mmCIF file of C-alpha atoms in Angstrom:
data_model
loop_
_atom_site.group_PDB
_atom_site.id
_atom_site.type_symbol
_atom_site.label_atom_id
_atom_site.label_comp_id
_atom_site.label_asym_id
_atom_site.label_seq_id
_atom_site.Cartn_x
_atom_site.Cartn_y
_atom_site.Cartn_z
ATOM 1 C CA UNK A 1 0.000 0.000 0.000
ATOM 2 C CA UNK A 2 1.100 3.590 -0.649
ATOM 3 C CA UNK A 3 0.051 6.723 1.223
ATOM 4 C CA UNK A 4 -0.977 8.276 -2.105
ATOM 5 C CA UNK A 5 -3.246 5.404 -3.182
ATOM 6 C CA UNK A 6 -6.490 6.598 -4.814
ATOM 7 C CA UNK A 7 -5.274 10.197 -4.938
ATOM 8 C CA UNK A 8 -5.184 11.512 -8.500
ATOM 9 C CA UNK A 9 -1.817 12.772 -9.719
ATOM 10 C CA UNK A 10 -3.251 16.217 -10.461
ATOM 11 C CA UNK A 11 -4.264 16.593 -6.796
ATOM 12 C CA UNK A 12 -0.908 15.607 -5.310
ATOM 13 C CA UNK A 13 0.931 18.872 -5.931
ATOM 14 C CA UNK A 14 -1.693 20.899 -4.064
ATOM 15 C CA UNK A 15 -1.815 18.323 -1.287
ATOM 16 C CA UNK A 16 1.977 18.260 -0.814
ATOM 17 C CA UNK A 17 2.036 22.045 -0.590
ATOM 18 C CA UNK A 18 -0.777 21.935 1.959
ATOM 19 C CA UNK A 19 1.162 19.595 4.274
ATOM 20 C CA UNK A 20 4.534 21.382 3.881
ATOM 21 C CA UNK A 21 6.110 18.375 2.164
ATOM 22 C CA UNK A 22 9.632 18.357 0.741
ATOM 23 C CA UNK A 23 12.054 15.740 -0.546
ATOM 24 C CA UNK A 24 15.621 15.073 0.541
ATOM 25 C CA UNK A 25 18.358 12.803 -0.790
ATOM 26 C CA UNK A 26 20.523 10.542 1.394
ATOM 27 C CA UNK A 27 23.522 8.335 0.729
ATOM 28 C CA UNK A 28 24.162 4.836 2.044
ATOM 29 C CA UNK A 29 24.959 4.913 5.767
ATOM 30 C CA UNK A 30 23.213 8.223 6.480
ATOM 31 C CA UNK A 31 20.687 8.448 9.287
ATOM 32 C CA UNK A 32 17.493 9.599 7.609
ATOM 33 C CA UNK A 33 15.467 10.440 10.700
ATOM 34 C CA UNK A 34 16.793 10.586 14.260
ATOM 35 C CA UNK A 35 16.240 12.071 17.691
ATOM 36 C CA UNK A 36 17.608 15.423 16.472
ATOM 37 C CA UNK A 37 14.659 15.934 14.119
ATOM 38 C CA UNK A 38 11.297 17.440 15.032
ATOM 39 C CA UNK A 39 8.976 14.896 16.717
ATOM 40 C CA UNK A 40 6.235 16.071 14.337
ATOM 41 C CA UNK A 41 8.243 15.142 11.249
ATOM 42 C CA UNK A 42 7.367 11.967 9.378
ATOM 43 C CA UNK A 43 8.675 10.598 6.119
ATOM 44 C CA UNK A 44 7.717 8.425 3.174
ATOM 45 C CA UNK A 45 10.526 6.467 1.546
ATOM 46 C CA UNK A 46 10.349 7.152 -2.172
ATOM 47 C CA UNK A 47 13.480 5.427 -3.411
ATOM 48 C CA UNK A 48 16.050 3.068 -1.925
ATOM 49 C CA UNK A 49 16.055 1.013 1.263
ATOM 50 C CA UNK A 50 16.114 2.048 4.938
ATOM 51 C CA UNK A 51 16.432 0.019 8.116
ATOM 52 C CA UNK A 52 14.668 0.946 11.342
ATOM 53 C CA UNK A 53 17.245 0.189 14.039
ATOM 54 C CA UNK A 54 17.911 0.651 17.712
ATOM 55 C CA UNK A 55 21.270 0.734 19.476
ATOM 56 C CA UNK A 56 21.969 0.798 23.215
ATOM 57 C CA UNK A 57 24.774 2.661 25.010
ATOM 58 C CA UNK A 58 27.034 -0.396 24.745
ATOM 59 C CA UNK A 59 26.732 -0.454 20.967
ATOM 60 C CA UNK A 60 24.434 -3.469 20.769
ATOM 61 C CA UNK A 61 22.390 -3.029 17.611
ATOM 62 C CA UNK A 62 19.013 -4.510 16.707
ATOM 63 C CA UNK A 63 17.152 -4.419 13.392
ATOM 64 C CA UNK A 64 13.479 -3.646 13.998
ATOM 65 C CA UNK A 65 12.215 -3.665 10.419
ATOM 66 C CA UNK A 66 13.228 -3.065 6.815
ATOM 67 C CA UNK A 67 11.592 -0.212 4.930
ATOM 68 C CA UNK A 68 11.054 -0.206 1.187
ATOM 69 C CA UNK A 69 9.706 2.498 -1.167
ATOM 70 C CA UNK A 70 6.261 3.628 -0.036
ATOM 71 C CA UNK A 71 6.826 2.818 3.654
ATOM 72 C CA UNK A 72 6.373 5.363 6.451
ATOM 73 C CA UNK A 73 8.907 6.402 9.063
ATOM 74 C CA UNK A 74 8.572 8.467 12.231
ATOM 75 C CA UNK A 75 4.780 8.374 12.214
ATOM 76 C CA UNK A 76 4.489 6.643 15.613
ATOM 77 C CA UNK A 77 6.510 9.291 17.460
ATOM 78 C CA UNK A 78 4.739 12.091 15.595
ATOM 79 C CA UNK A 79 1.329 10.658 16.444
ATOM 80 C CA UNK A 80 2.265 10.205 20.120
ATOM 81 C CA UNK A 81 3.996 13.608 20.155
ATOM 82 C CA UNK A 82 6.966 11.941 21.833
ATOM 83 C CA UNK A 83 10.663 12.632 21.339
ATOM 84 C CA UNK A 84 12.491 9.749 19.678
ATOM 85 C CA UNK A 85 15.533 8.890 21.805
ATOM 86 C CA UNK A 86 16.094 5.273 20.804
ATOM 87 C CA UNK A 87 15.104 4.606 17.189
ATOM 88 C CA UNK A 88 17.113 5.478 14.093
ATOM 89 C CA UNK A 89 16.330 5.133 10.404
ATOM 90 C CA UNK A 90 19.518 4.332 8.500
ATOM 91 C CA UNK A 91 19.870 4.273 4.722
ATOM 92 C CA UNK A 92 21.267 0.955 3.465
ATOM 93 C CA UNK A 93 21.398 2.350 -0.074
ATOM 94 C CA UNK A 94 21.208 5.791 -1.631
ATOM 95 C CA UNK A 95 17.646 6.913 -1.115
ATOM 96 C CA UNK A 96 15.103 9.697 -1.371
ATOM 97 C CA UNK A 97 12.598 10.564 1.365
ATOM 98 C CA UNK A 98 9.517 12.749 1.225
ATOM 99 C CA UNK A 99 9.109 14.553 4.543
ATOM 100 C CA UNK A 100 5.880 16.066 5.782
ATOM 101 C CA UNK A 101 4.448 17.750 8.859
ATOM 102 C CA UNK A 102 2.329 15.205 10.732
ATOM 103 C CA UNK A 103 0.141 17.935 12.242
ATOM 104 C CA UNK A 104 -0.671 19.211 8.771
ATOM 105 C CA UNK A 105 -1.429 15.692 7.582
ATOM 106 C CA UNK A 106 -3.867 14.983 10.405
ATOM 107 C CA UNK A 107 -5.703 18.312 10.294
ATOM 108 C CA UNK A 108 -7.478 19.006 7.048
ATOM 109 C CA UNK A 109 -7.224 22.449 5.517
ATOM 110 C CA UNK A 110 -10.065 24.979 5.177
ATOM 111 C CA UNK A 111 -10.772 23.611 1.706
ATOM 112 C CA UNK A 112 -11.683 20.235 3.253
ATOM 113 C CA UNK A 113 -10.178 18.504 0.197
ATOM 114 C CA UNK A 114 -11.461 15.008 -0.447
ATOM 115 C CA UNK A 115 -7.948 13.804 -1.261
ATOM 116 C CA UNK A 116 -6.718 14.983 2.149
ATOM 117 C CA UNK A 117 -9.217 12.681 3.855
ATOM 118 C CA UNK A 118 -7.984 9.856 1.618
ATOM 119 C CA UNK A 119 -4.409 10.631 2.695
ATOM 120 C CA UNK A 120 -5.356 10.241 6.358
ATOM 121 C CA UNK A 121 -7.227 7.009 5.667
ATOM 122 C CA UNK A 122 -4.248 5.568 3.789
ATOM 123 C CA UNK A 123 -1.861 6.539 6.574
ATOM 124 C CA UNK A 124 -3.998 4.868 9.256
ATOM 125 C CA UNK A 125 -4.098 1.655 7.219
ATOM 126 C CA UNK A 126 -0.321 1.751 6.771
ATOM 127 C CA UNK A 127 0.247 2.291 10.502
ATOM 128 C CA UNK A 128 -1.985 -0.719 11.213
ATOM 129 C CA UNK A 129 -0.003 -2.825 8.720
ATOM 130 C CA UNK A 130 3.289 -1.849 10.383
ATOM 131 C CA UNK A 131 1.845 -2.736 13.795
ATOM 132 C CA UNK A 132 1.107 -6.211 12.445
ATOM 133 C CA UNK A 133 4.756 -6.515 11.421
ATOM 134 C CA UNK A 134 5.829 -5.582 14.939
ATOM 135 C CA UNK A 135 3.474 -8.230 16.348
ATOM 136 C CA UNK A 136 5.321 -10.764 14.201
ATOM 137 C CA UNK A 137 8.613 -9.481 15.600
ATOM 138 C CA UNK A 138 7.297 -9.845 19.151
ATOM 139 C CA UNK A 139 6.261 -13.420 18.347
ATOM 140 C CA UNK A 140 9.815 -14.180 17.239
ATOM 141 C CA UNK A 141 11.500 -12.464 20.175
ATOM 142 C CA UNK A 142 9.195 -14.065 22.746
ATOM 143 C CA UNK A 143 10.831 -17.450 22.093
ATOM 144 C CA UNK A 144 13.364 -18.568 24.696
ATOM 145 C CA UNK A 145 15.924 -20.276 22.474
ATOM 146 C CA UNK A 146 17.708 -19.276 19.279
ATOM 147 C CA UNK A 147 16.406 -22.270 17.346
ATOM 148 C CA UNK A 148 12.824 -21.386 18.237
ATOM 149 C CA UNK A 149 13.396 -17.794 17.123
ATOM 150 C CA UNK A 150 14.851 -18.954 13.807
ATOM 151 C CA UNK A 151 12.050 -21.421 13.140
ATOM 152 C CA UNK A 152 9.389 -18.849 14.013
ATOM 153 C CA UNK A 153 10.925 -16.300 11.654
ATOM 154 C CA UNK A 154 11.284 -18.848 8.850
ATOM 155 C CA UNK A 155 7.724 -20.070 9.326
ATOM 156 C CA UNK A 156 6.452 -16.478 9.034
ATOM 157 C CA UNK A 157 8.169 -16.045 5.680
ATOM 158 C CA UNK A 158 6.948 -19.464 4.527
ATOM 159 C CA UNK A 159 3.380 -18.513 5.437
ATOM 160 C CA UNK A 160 3.712 -15.202 3.587
ATOM 161 C CA UNK A 161 5.065 -17.001 0.516
ATOM 162 C CA UNK A 162 2.417 -19.722 0.713
ATOM 163 C CA UNK A 163 5.155 -22.311 0.342
ATOM 164 C CA UNK A 164 7.680 -24.167 2.479
ATOM 165 C CA UNK A 165 10.334 -22.901 0.043
ATOM 166 C CA UNK A 166 10.944 -19.154 -0.036
ATOM 167 C CA UNK A 167 13.620 -16.487 -0.384
ATOM 168 C CA UNK A 168 14.685 -14.530 2.693
ATOM 169 C CA UNK A 169 14.869 -10.784 1.988
ATOM 170 C CA UNK A 170 17.696 -10.289 4.494
ATOM 171 C CA UNK A 171 21.252 -11.620 4.593
ATOM 172 C CA UNK A 172 22.864 -13.338 7.554
ATOM 173 C CA UNK A 173 24.085 -10.119 9.195
ATOM 174 C CA UNK A 174 20.645 -8.491 9.040
ATOM 175 C CA UNK A 175 18.957 -11.723 10.092
ATOM 176 C CA UNK A 176 21.179 -11.921 13.192
ATOM 177 C CA UNK A 177 20.443 -8.273 13.998
ATOM 178 C CA UNK A 178 16.725 -8.920 13.622
ATOM 179 C CA UNK A 179 16.892 -11.954 15.934
ATOM 180 C CA UNK A 180 19.252 -10.143 18.355
ATOM 181 C CA UNK A 181 21.727 -13.032 18.295
ATOM 182 C CA UNK A 182 25.393 -13.485 17.440
ATOM 183 C CA UNK A 183 25.827 -14.015 13.689
ATOM 184 C CA UNK A 184 28.406 -16.820 14.029
ATOM 185 C CA UNK A 185 26.252 -18.647 16.570
ATOM 186 C CA UNK A 186 23.231 -18.272 14.311
ATOM 187 C CA UNK A 187 25.153 -19.636 11.316
ATOM 188 C CA UNK A 188 26.209 -22.668 13.351
ATOM 189 C CA UNK A 189 22.638 -23.242 14.464
ATOM 190 C CA UNK A 190 21.367 -23.033 10.873
ATOM 191 C CA UNK A 191 23.973 -25.595 9.799
ATOM 192 C CA UNK A 192 22.980 -27.880 12.675
ATOM 193 C CA UNK A 193 19.295 -27.555 11.799
ATOM 194 C CA UNK A 194 20.111 -28.510 8.205
ATOM 195 C CA UNK A 195 22.087 -31.554 9.386
ATOM 196 C CA UNK A 196 19.103 -32.666 11.457
ATOM 197 C CA UNK A 197 16.785 -32.347 8.465
ATOM 198 C CA UNK A 198 14.732 -29.472 9.814
ATOM 199 C CA UNK A 199 15.586 -27.101 6.984
ATOM 200 C CA UNK A 200 17.463 -26.818 3.729
ATOM 201 C CA UNK A 201 19.071 -23.617 2.524
ATOM 202 C CA UNK A 202 21.346 -22.256 -0.149
ATOM 203 C CA UNK A 203 22.275 -18.608 0.281
ATOM 204 C CA UNK A 204 18.934 -16.800 0.767
ATOM 205 C CA UNK A 205 16.723 -19.668 -0.433
ATOM 206 C CA UNK A 206 15.227 -21.708 2.424
ATOM 207 C CA UNK A 207 12.997 -24.773 2.644
ATOM 208 C CA UNK A 208 11.339 -25.861 5.882
ATOM 209 C CA UNK A 209 11.354 -29.661 5.964
ATOM 210 C CA UNK A 210 9.765 -30.179 9.371
ATOM 211 C CA UNK A 211 9.354 -28.254 12.594
ATOM 212 C CA UNK A 212 11.663 -29.070 15.494
#
């Protein structure tokens, strides 16, 4: 889904002006949105890829979710009117982001434009979809052991693909960050699971043979 779904192209220019929107370019490694930015600022990724990450004071890093073109960022903090002290949005490729004022998005202008109401409706649906992704993350992280976390994550992707064979969208480093585990330990566990006949994998292609 895209925040501009069902909004005619000819209406977008007026709408973007109404909500004080502007675009900005970033290079790989840049932090797109951080605690230094206004809590009322939200963005829509237009091009490239961004990771939503968190890092504690000891440098331990966790991948919360991967954002692709059309995805929102910063909307939760803007909606709650809370400062963001813990979450960062880091570009993993050169990218372009459309920024907008959340207050302007949520409060329709005097013209009461029909497309503005559609914008709000689209945003609410997208926030709900992201919340579902975080529920999946909680399901994974609620497991006690690494193997259970891995199997839960793999089963989620298998269910989404509608097949026991699927392609993981993240490499081993990102997968370890997502699971909050050591990458080497995770790689050993994957190899052990393959030896036991639980899974098969070649690079990013996985097949679940049976659940452990």
